[in-house]
XYZ file of C-alpha atoms in Angstrom:
620
model
C -39.046 -8.006 5.201
C -39.137 -9.140 1.597
C -38.888 -12.970 1.615
C -36.247 -13.018 -1.129
C -33.892 -11.014 1.086
C -34.215 -13.276 4.116
C -31.280 -15.468 3.054
C -28.891 -12.522 2.885
C -29.849 -11.170 6.276
C -29.264 -14.565 7.830
C -26.053 -15.269 5.952
C -24.403 -11.885 5.895
C -25.752 -9.867 8.788
C -27.755 -6.671 8.820
C -28.084 -3.375 10.585
C -29.575 -5.319 13.462
C -26.354 -7.359 13.734
C -27.884 -10.760 12.968
C -25.081 -13.302 13.150
C -23.793 -15.157 10.123
C -23.465 -18.860 9.563
C -19.933 -20.190 9.072
C -18.765 -20.480 5.494
C -19.057 -24.038 4.227
C -16.756 -25.851 1.793
C -16.843 -24.423 -1.705
C -17.914 -26.055 -4.940
C -14.280 -26.548 -5.957
C -12.544 -26.994 -2.612
C -9.087 -27.743 -4.041
C -9.113 -24.342 -5.733
C -10.406 -22.612 -2.668
C -7.777 -23.580 -0.142
C -9.277 -26.723 1.313
C -6.732 -28.787 3.211
C -5.825 -32.017 1.423
C -3.066 -34.339 2.621
C -0.642 -32.168 4.595
C -1.126 -28.565 3.423
C -3.301 -25.984 1.748
C -2.588 -25.455 -1.928
C -2.439 -21.777 -2.803
C -3.035 -21.865 -6.550
C -4.972 -18.657 -7.157
C -8.540 -18.149 -8.315
C -9.375 -20.292 -11.355
C -9.224 -18.951 -14.903
C -12.426 -19.578 -16.855
C -12.304 -20.127 -20.628
C -8.617 -19.263 -20.792
C -9.095 -15.511 -20.321
C -7.113 -14.191 -17.347
C -9.193 -11.657 -15.366
C -7.782 -8.329 -14.259
C -7.714 -7.001 -10.753
C -9.506 -3.638 -10.895
C -9.241 -0.420 -8.916
C -11.908 -0.389 -6.208
C -13.735 2.585 -7.740
C -13.803 0.843 -11.101
C -15.117 -2.329 -9.479
C -17.855 -0.250 -7.898
C -19.117 0.639 -11.378
C -19.902 -3.054 -11.939
C -22.899 -3.381 -9.634
C -22.983 -7.183 -9.681
C -19.291 -7.662 -8.860
C -19.412 -4.869 -6.280
C -22.325 -6.501 -4.473
C -20.668 -9.905 -4.641
C -17.426 -8.492 -3.261
C -19.057 -6.819 -0.270
C -21.422 -9.679 0.518
C -18.609 -12.221 0.304
C -16.187 -10.126 2.346
C -18.862 -9.556 4.956
C -19.424 -13.285 5.192
C -15.718 -14.042 5.155
C -15.077 -11.792 8.148
C -17.629 -13.821 10.111
C -16.116 -17.172 9.264
C -15.275 -19.244 12.340
C -11.893 -18.066 13.584
C -10.810 -21.618 14.361
C -10.696 -22.325 10.615
C -7.224 -21.811 9.156
C -8.848 -20.275 6.057
C -10.736 -17.701 8.118
C -10.257 -13.974 7.770
C -8.858 -13.925 11.296
C -6.234 -16.603 10.721
C -5.138 -15.454 7.260
C -4.835 -11.868 8.493
C -2.917 -13.104 11.523
C -0.189 -14.658 9.360
C 1.254 -11.167 8.972
C 1.780 -10.660 12.713
C -0.159 -11.498 15.842
C -1.076 -13.875 17.316
C 2.451 -15.196 16.487
C 1.506 -18.797 15.819
C 2.247 -21.370 13.145
C 0.029 -21.585 10.093
C -0.523 -24.605 7.857
C 1.902 -26.617 9.947
C 4.874 -24.312 9.369
C 6.951 -23.961 12.559
C 8.283 -20.642 13.812
C 11.964 -19.866 14.350
C 11.336 -16.431 15.888
C 8.505 -15.004 17.973
C 7.110 -12.652 15.321
C 4.897 -12.586 12.258
C 5.670 -14.448 9.034
C 5.827 -11.262 6.938
C 9.133 -10.224 5.377
C 10.018 -6.571 5.932
C 13.237 -4.656 5.333
C 14.043 -7.653 3.183
C 14.732 -8.459 -0.450
C 11.730 -10.795 -0.120
C 9.324 -8.060 0.985
C 7.470 -7.655 -2.308
C 7.512 -11.293 -3.368
C 6.446 -12.663 0.048
C 3.313 -10.533 0.022
C 2.318 -11.763 -3.459
C 1.207 -15.313 -2.493
C -0.242 -13.835 0.691
C -2.680 -11.697 -1.319
C -3.299 -14.629 -3.693
C -4.324 -16.831 -0.747
C -6.779 -14.178 0.441
C -8.150 -13.715 -3.066
C -8.513 -17.468 -3.536
C -10.634 -17.948 -0.434
C -12.714 -14.861 -1.173
C -13.282 -16.054 -4.750
C -14.790 -19.284 -3.405
C -17.187 -17.368 -1.175
C -18.123 -15.100 -4.091
C -19.209 -18.209 -6.025
C -21.415 -19.284 -3.136
C -22.994 -15.876 -2.907
C -23.629 -15.690 -6.663
C -25.543 -18.962 -6.714
C -27.756 -17.714 -3.892
C -28.847 -14.441 -5.506
C -32.595 -14.501 -6.069
C -34.067 -13.443 -9.449
C -30.712 -13.319 -11.238
C -32.660 -14.229 -14.359
C -29.937 -13.246 -16.833
C -27.142 -14.907 -14.879
C -25.466 -11.533 -14.372
C -24.190 -12.412 -10.907
C -22.902 -15.841 -11.875
C -21.053 -14.325 -14.839
C -19.614 -11.563 -12.653
C -18.518 -14.118 -10.054
C -16.567 -16.194 -12.584
C -14.152 -13.328 -13.316
C -13.960 -11.848 -9.826
C -10.546 -10.770 -8.581
C -9.660 -8.798 -5.479
C -9.541 -5.028 -6.152
C -6.740 -2.607 -5.371
C -6.862 0.937 -4.026
C -4.756 3.231 -6.189
C -3.715 5.848 -3.640
C -1.198 7.253 -6.156
C -3.801 8.366 -8.704
C -5.192 11.860 -8.163
C -8.939 11.847 -7.649
C -11.194 13.901 -9.855
C -13.111 17.008 -8.839
C -11.490 17.365 -5.450
C -12.737 14.030 -4.130
C -10.727 12.475 -1.273
C -8.108 9.900 -2.202
C -9.553 7.551 0.421
C -12.632 5.978 -1.230
C -15.946 6.692 0.485
C -16.961 3.008 0.837
C -13.792 2.383 2.852
C -14.199 5.246 5.272
C -17.724 6.626 5.141
C -19.902 4.444 7.347
C -20.012 1.237 9.368
C -22.967 0.202 7.216
C -23.426 0.099 3.468
C -26.479 -0.184 1.228
C -26.442 -2.654 -1.662
C -28.798 -2.580 -4.626
C -29.730 -6.189 -5.330
C -32.151 -7.628 -7.927
C -34.885 -7.796 -5.292
C -34.297 -4.396 -3.721
C -31.849 -2.681 -1.403
C -30.162 -4.272 1.590
C -28.146 -2.681 4.387
C -25.261 -4.711 5.776
C -22.244 -4.180 8.020
C -19.653 -2.493 5.813
C -16.772 -5.003 5.615
C -14.408 -2.330 4.242
C -14.907 -0.001 7.188
C -13.583 -2.283 9.918
C -13.096 -5.859 11.038
C -14.831 -6.915 14.241
C -12.883 -9.353 16.373
C -14.597 -12.332 17.966
C -11.686 -13.416 20.126
C -12.795 -14.545 23.548
C -9.261 -14.925 24.871
C -7.551 -11.608 24.253
C -4.233 -13.030 25.469
C -3.556 -13.566 21.772
C -3.144 -9.781 21.676
C -0.999 -8.880 24.678
C -0.455 -5.274 23.657
C -2.565 -2.395 24.899
C -4.781 -0.954 23.447
C -5.040 -3.653 20.780
C -6.235 -6.076 23.452
C -9.250 -3.916 24.308
C -10.374 -2.672 20.899
C -13.249 -4.864 19.624
C -12.644 -3.793 16.027
C -9.832 -2.444 13.855
C -8.982 1.227 14.299
C -7.695 4.028 12.069
C -6.296 7.140 13.753
C -8.125 6.151 16.985
C -9.742 8.800 19.143
C -8.354 7.188 22.289
C -6.810 4.125 23.856
C -9.925 2.627 25.466
C -12.478 0.083 24.256
C -14.869 2.927 23.412
C -12.449 4.675 21.054
C -13.551 5.269 17.477
C -11.763 5.528 14.138
C -11.217 9.073 12.891
C -11.501 8.354 9.199
C -12.003 12.038 8.461
C -8.506 12.763 9.780
C -7.085 9.747 7.952
C -8.565 11.062 4.725
C -7.209 14.569 5.310
C -3.659 13.475 5.956
C -3.720 10.998 3.067
C -4.770 13.905 0.836
C -2.145 16.237 2.284
C 0.730 13.912 1.290
C -0.928 12.603 -1.886
C 1.298 14.478 -4.339
C 4.285 12.495 -3.114
C 2.877 8.999 -3.798
C 2.821 9.154 -7.600
C 6.082 11.115 -7.688
C 7.794 8.411 -5.644
C 6.453 5.596 -7.790
C 7.368 7.329 -11.042
C 10.847 7.949 -9.691
C 11.148 4.272 -8.782
C 10.178 3.243 -12.316
C 12.617 5.684 -13.901
C 15.663 5.694 -11.619
C 15.732 2.285 -9.885
C 16.556 -0.415 -12.450
C 17.821 -2.946 -9.876
C 15.339 -4.999 -7.882
C 17.504 -5.022 -4.754
C 17.264 -1.211 -4.545
C 13.675 -0.970 -5.744
C 12.191 -3.633 -3.492
C 13.002 -2.832 0.130
C 13.850 -0.057 2.549
C 17.168 -1.350 3.927
C 19.971 1.208 3.611
C 22.626 0.584 0.972
C 25.650 2.613 2.198
C 27.125 5.193 -0.160
C 24.151 4.970 -2.505
C 22.028 8.154 -2.635
C 19.039 6.277 -4.080
C 17.069 6.087 -0.847
C 13.580 5.193 -2.016
C 11.915 1.795 -2.461
C 8.553 0.136 -2.952
C 8.576 -0.917 0.689
C 9.327 2.601 1.878
C 6.475 4.026 -0.202
C 4.205 1.284 1.119
C 5.218 2.204 4.675
C 4.121 5.799 4.111
C 0.555 4.648 3.408
C 0.505 2.176 6.302
C 1.460 4.866 8.798
C -0.905 7.532 7.525
C -3.887 5.163 7.591
C -3.173 3.640 10.990
C -1.692 6.575 12.932
C -1.865 4.680 16.213
C -4.332 2.116 14.914
C -3.870 -1.334 13.397
C -2.399 -0.404 10.015
C 0.465 1.494 11.637
C 1.785 -1.537 13.523
C 3.194 -4.545 11.657
C 1.863 -6.995 14.253
C -1.764 -5.958 13.713
C -1.923 -4.381 10.243
C -3.301 -7.449 8.439
C -6.645 -7.288 10.241
C -7.744 -3.959 8.769
C -9.721 -4.604 5.545
C -7.852 -1.755 3.846
C -4.645 -3.775 4.261
C -5.789 -6.070 1.444
C -6.685 -3.205 -0.882
C -3.339 -1.582 -0.104
C -1.271 -4.709 -0.658
C -3.056 -5.533 -3.881
C -1.966 -2.053 -5.007
C 1.611 -2.744 -3.860
C 1.549 -5.979 -5.866
C 0.305 -4.022 -8.889
C 3.161 -1.527 -8.615
C 5.579 -4.446 -8.375
C 4.051 -6.018 -11.498
C 4.374 -2.755 -13.447
C 8.018 -2.389 -12.382
C 8.711 -6.017 -13.351
C 7.210 -5.507 -16.806
C 9.532 -2.548 -17.392
C 12.621 -4.158 -15.803
C 12.445 -7.850 -16.783
C 16.182 -8.452 -16.349
C 16.396 -7.729 -12.614
C 14.812 -9.667 -9.767
C 15.489 -11.088 -6.308
C 19.206 -11.468 -5.545
C 21.085 -13.239 -2.764
C 21.089 -11.159 0.407
C 21.241 -11.292 4.198
C 18.080 -10.901 6.275
C 18.637 -7.968 8.677
C 15.573 -8.807 10.783
C 14.111 -12.072 9.521
C 10.605 -13.347 10.172
C 8.764 -16.140 11.951
C 10.167 -18.573 9.372
C 13.541 -16.936 8.566
C 16.220 -16.390 11.186
C 17.869 -13.007 11.526
C 21.084 -13.040 9.512
C 19.977 -15.887 7.245
C 20.940 -15.882 3.583
C 18.020 -15.668 1.178
C 17.655 -15.678 -2.597
C 15.145 -16.183 -5.394
C 14.612 -19.826 -4.364
C 14.061 -19.205 -0.649
C 10.701 -20.676 0.447
C 8.091 -17.975 1.026
C 6.724 -19.615 4.146
C 4.057 -20.439 5.169
C 2.584 -20.506 1.637
C 2.372 -23.886 -0.098
C 1.993 -24.175 -3.860
C 0.524 -27.690 -3.711
C -0.939 -30.182 -1.256
C 2.336 -32.065 -0.972
C 4.056 -29.365 1.075
C 6.009 -27.536 -1.652
C 6.492 -23.867 -0.829
C 6.167 -20.931 -3.156
C 9.420 -19.120 -3.930
C 10.141 -15.729 -5.463
C 11.003 -17.545 -8.692
C 7.625 -19.257 -8.650
C 5.577 -16.079 -8.157
C 7.410 -13.909 -10.697
C 4.637 -14.145 -13.312
C 1.262 -12.900 -12.099
C -0.667 -14.514 -14.947
C 0.462 -17.928 -13.720
C -1.287 -17.020 -10.477
C -4.535 -16.311 -12.297
C -4.692 -12.534 -12.575
C -3.245 -9.455 -14.239
C -3.588 -5.656 -14.165
C -4.988 -3.206 -16.737
C -1.679 -1.384 -17.277
C 0.333 -4.479 -18.196
C -1.907 -7.177 -19.643
C -1.061 -7.718 -23.304
C 0.927 -4.483 -23.485
C 4.398 -3.659 -24.797
C 6.777 -1.613 -22.656
C 5.902 1.509 -24.660
C 2.204 0.907 -24.075
C 2.822 0.350 -20.365
C 4.720 3.638 -20.133
C 1.874 5.421 -21.910
C -0.651 3.936 -19.473
C 1.459 4.877 -16.454
C 2.078 8.389 -17.781
C -1.647 8.864 -18.308
C -2.252 8.082 -14.650
C 0.695 9.655 -12.885
C 2.827 11.926 -15.077
C 1.004 15.106 -14.064
C 2.018 14.619 -10.434
C 5.713 14.514 -11.291
C 7.843 17.594 -10.841
C 7.588 18.357 -14.558
C 4.842 17.044 -16.815
C 5.759 15.166 -19.974
C 4.049 18.016 -21.834
C 0.679 19.684 -22.045
C -0.309 17.808 -25.172
C -3.767 16.265 -25.331
C -3.382 13.267 -27.584
C -6.053 10.704 -28.306
C -3.974 7.804 -27.008
C -3.835 9.427 -23.594
C -7.574 10.099 -23.624
C -8.208 6.445 -24.473
C -6.072 5.311 -21.534
C -7.905 7.693 -19.215
C -11.464 6.874 -20.276
C -12.218 4.147 -17.684
C -10.430 6.131 -14.983
C -12.496 9.244 -15.669
C -15.629 7.139 -15.411
C -14.469 5.735 -12.082
C -13.642 9.170 -10.684
C -9.917 8.463 -10.612
C -8.868 11.261 -12.936
C -10.090 14.396 -14.638
C -10.924 14.377 -18.348
C -8.105 16.883 -18.948
C -5.311 15.402 -16.855
C -2.438 17.845 -17.319
C -2.599 20.763 -14.912
C -0.991 24.119 -15.667
C 2.527 23.507 -14.440
C 5.056 25.290 -16.675
C 6.650 23.226 -19.391
C 10.308 22.155 -19.044
C 13.038 24.465 -20.287
C 13.511 24.584 -24.032
C 16.506 22.265 -23.754
C 14.284 19.507 -22.343
C 16.498 19.221 -19.258
C 15.441 19.966 -15.712
C 16.549 19.183 -12.152
C 14.778 16.833 -9.791
C 15.125 17.801 -6.112
C 14.500 15.216 -3.398
C 14.760 14.846 0.368
C 16.563 11.723 1.544
C 15.715 10.246 4.949
C 17.884 7.720 6.784
C 17.128 6.465 10.286
C 17.331 3.478 12.643
C 14.142 1.444 12.236
C 14.218 0.660 15.959
C 15.213 4.223 16.832
C 12.085 5.050 18.830
C 11.091 1.421 19.494
C 7.741 2.091 17.806
C 6.218 3.444 14.609
C 6.956 7.119 13.996
C 6.623 9.855 11.388
C 9.021 12.263 9.688
C 7.335 15.400 8.339
C 9.013 17.419 5.578
C 8.013 21.087 5.219
C 8.861 23.804 2.736
C 8.079 27.003 4.592
C 6.645 27.887 7.982
C 4.379 25.558 9.954
C 2.292 25.490 13.109
C 4.344 24.562 16.203
C 1.583 22.201 17.407
C 2.701 18.679 16.357
C -0.929 17.527 16.080
C -1.259 19.772 13.032
C 1.846 18.666 11.159
C 0.213 16.041 8.932
C -2.275 18.667 7.753
C -0.102 21.758 7.304
C -0.389 23.705 4.019
C 3.403 23.826 3.701
C 3.798 20.089 4.313
C 5.571 18.465 1.360
C 4.977 14.967 2.678
C 4.903 12.785 5.784
C 7.050 9.665 5.760
C 6.334 6.667 7.994
C 8.696 4.258 9.722
C 6.499 1.300 10.655
C 7.589 -1.302 13.196
C 6.176 -4.116 15.320
C 4.315 -2.979 18.447
C 7.589 -2.905 20.328
C 10.911 -3.023 18.518
C 13.608 -3.040 21.160
C 16.520 -0.774 20.371
C 19.756 -2.679 19.702
C 22.545 -0.225 18.807
C 24.868 -3.093 17.865
C 22.438 -4.677 15.390
C 20.243 -1.736 14.460
C 18.662 -1.865 11.019
C 19.001 1.399 9.111
C 16.148 2.152 6.710
C 15.671 4.862 4.134
C 12.933 6.809 2.404
C 12.470 9.795 0.167
C 10.110 12.758 -0.173
C 10.279 14.486 -3.593
C 10.645 18.269 -3.494
C 10.420 19.303 -7.153
C 6.665 19.774 -7.338
C 6.596 21.883 -4.165
C 9.524 23.956 -5.393
C 7.841 24.572 -8.735
C 4.678 25.691 -6.941
C 6.765 28.213 -4.993
C 8.454 29.245 -8.224
C 5.033 30.083 -9.637
C 4.585 32.393 -6.642
C 7.847 34.147 -7.652
C 9.580 32.948 -4.483
C 12.556 31.433 -6.350
C 14.015 30.724 -9.760
C 14.757 27.019 -10.156
C 17.066 27.562 -13.124
C 19.532 29.063 -10.644
C 20.854 26.138 -8.564
C 22.673 28.335 -6.062
C 19.530 30.365 -5.358
C 17.459 27.197 -5.062
C 19.899 25.783 -2.515
C 19.785 29.035 -0.603
C 15.991 28.854 -0.607
C 16.045 25.268 0.682
C 18.567 26.082 3.397
C 16.157 28.689 4.703
C 12.811 26.983 4.123
C 13.322 23.197 4.276
C 12.364 21.815 7.688
C 11.810 18.369 9.189
C 10.123 17.259 12.389
C 9.399 13.902 14.040
C 6.298 12.641 15.852
C 5.233 9.378 17.433
C 1.841 7.748 16.849
C 0.268 9.825 19.636
C 1.291 13.045 17.855
C 4.079 13.808 20.340
C 7.059 15.807 19.113
C 10.452 14.081 19.321
C 13.560 16.290 19.156
C 15.356 15.657 15.875
C 18.707 15.085 17.558
C 17.117 12.475 19.853
C 16.216 10.114 16.990
C 19.031 7.557 16.582
C 20.856 7.596 13.242
C 18.464 10.123 11.703
C 20.051 11.934 8.771
C 18.104 14.148 6.393
C 19.716 15.348 3.189
C 18.914 16.888 -0.192
C 19.894 15.332 -3.514
C 19.419 16.308 -7.141
C 19.498 14.640 -10.515
C 19.746 16.190 -13.960
C 16.835 14.781 -15.955
C 16.135 14.676 -19.678
C 12.405 15.203 -20.099
C 10.341 12.620 -21.970
C 9.612 13.520 -25.575
C 6.510 11.410 -26.076
C 3.579 9.960 -24.153
C 5.081 6.479 -24.274
C 8.502 7.477 -22.928
C 9.920 8.204 -19.485
C 12.357 10.935 -18.491
C 15.997 9.822 -18.328
C 17.779 10.433 -15.043
C 21.408 11.404 -14.691
C 23.698 10.797 -11.739
C 22.412 11.651 -8.259
C 24.247 14.443 -6.427
C 24.202 15.069 -2.664
C 24.111 18.663 -1.351
C 25.394 18.512 2.215
C 25.724 22.307 2.344
C 21.910 22.567 2.644
C 21.655 20.380 5.757
C 25.150 20.547 7.332
C 25.086 21.756 10.930
C 21.318 21.386 11.371
C 19.771 18.915 13.853
C 19.847 15.468 12.202
C 21.006 17.006 8.936
C 23.554 15.190 6.765
C 26.878 16.947 7.126
C 30.163 17.117 5.316
C 32.036 13.854 5.857
C 28.941 11.827 6.836
C 28.253 8.544 5.077
C 25.810 8.961 2.250
């Protein structure tokens, strides 16, 4: 072995599985979550020379060889940090759910994880959580950079100074038919790095996390208490099961058209934070979608019986951190476009380890267990509102006006909406796309040949609304929306050609059904794109609303499966109601504008009388 590579094999592990030394204190321990006095101070990664670094999409980060190597080497080392350390990957990941224990001295009021779900605090609670992870990882990146041999130009030290945790943009269509799930995340348990002194093969820290828990009583739930590493769409329930990343990738791709549509709809039609932020049902409001609901869709499709699909265990999968950095990015974009709405006073329908069920929360509620200083002060939603104060930003919002943000978002996602903004190819759009094309996130010519809007500039958005009891099946489950015929085998439903999208209801490992205090959650699967595709096949004429409704009555179907791909009769799912809504929309006239939505209208005549369909007289 080349002598210059010996340090990395010892410190970070190799194909041969050589163990890693525990991570030591960092050069700036206060910045990197070292305990002082009574608590850890979560302050974010430091800003060097006053220039706030951007978090980058993982495929863009990969184009920077030095930062990519630093990221993987540091994450590899971080995952092998002694689990008894509160800063360890194991303990930070465990804040979200299991092993249901206090962190940083914060006591528990309920036997559950600290994460806020189905809550007005959902999005803001996860922000300091990701910042804490990024802060620790940043410190390890600095250690790694100083240990790189033959970094004669200081490339690695420079790259380390601006490192921020990447996000995975699952909403952006990949170029040239590439899977939405990035290859480094799913391809192999090992990964080859090109370092200044040659190549090095290490355990791929994005592929899985290997547990080192000797007492599995911390994980009482089978099969999570027998799996030695995190699982995605597991092949079985035994210790020898493997992740089926190929199936994860296929079903992520099959529902991909819905992700960008949902986010664009949230930006355009959800101006209030309370509706945008979380999946709790607001009675008599047909706006059923939310950032949390969209986030749930990805969780379920990645996990599908594995860690990401269960709230108690999701935080251990390395893709959790890429996913939640993306969720934070979407929140930041929404905030930049809706600066006058934020966290409001509300009641917690479920609560968390630190918040009792039924408690009143608001913008000043402590986001426990995250401290903003060493004196024990907690972060609040008010305190985390501005991402730049936490030491990072995102490409779409940093230094941009609202018009520029809309142009950037349109460049990424407008072509996946039901109607494109136009088929113009303007230079501003090409400029926005340039780094994304280079990263393989988009094609050079982004607008695909979907017909332009009617001459009037108006069109109709069609959407499927889903409402159901979160504890209805006492476990995570899926709701599949089809437009046309499908295979009767439920194992095929996530992959069917006529699938419009699969929605996920994610829960703790066991969520006991309580009909008297059941939490109703909502979600949405857009239909417009699928309808327009069928219109191109001459199957319907969308300018005729009556004919479109007739077509949906005949061809719109929904089915339910559990995580083991078992079919559940629609009428057996408590409080399940599926409906169709429309909105009259004024198309955008320029690249830096959004469509303008009119009032939402519910069409009960499409679903009335069908199993779990919304009927005349039902609550909306």
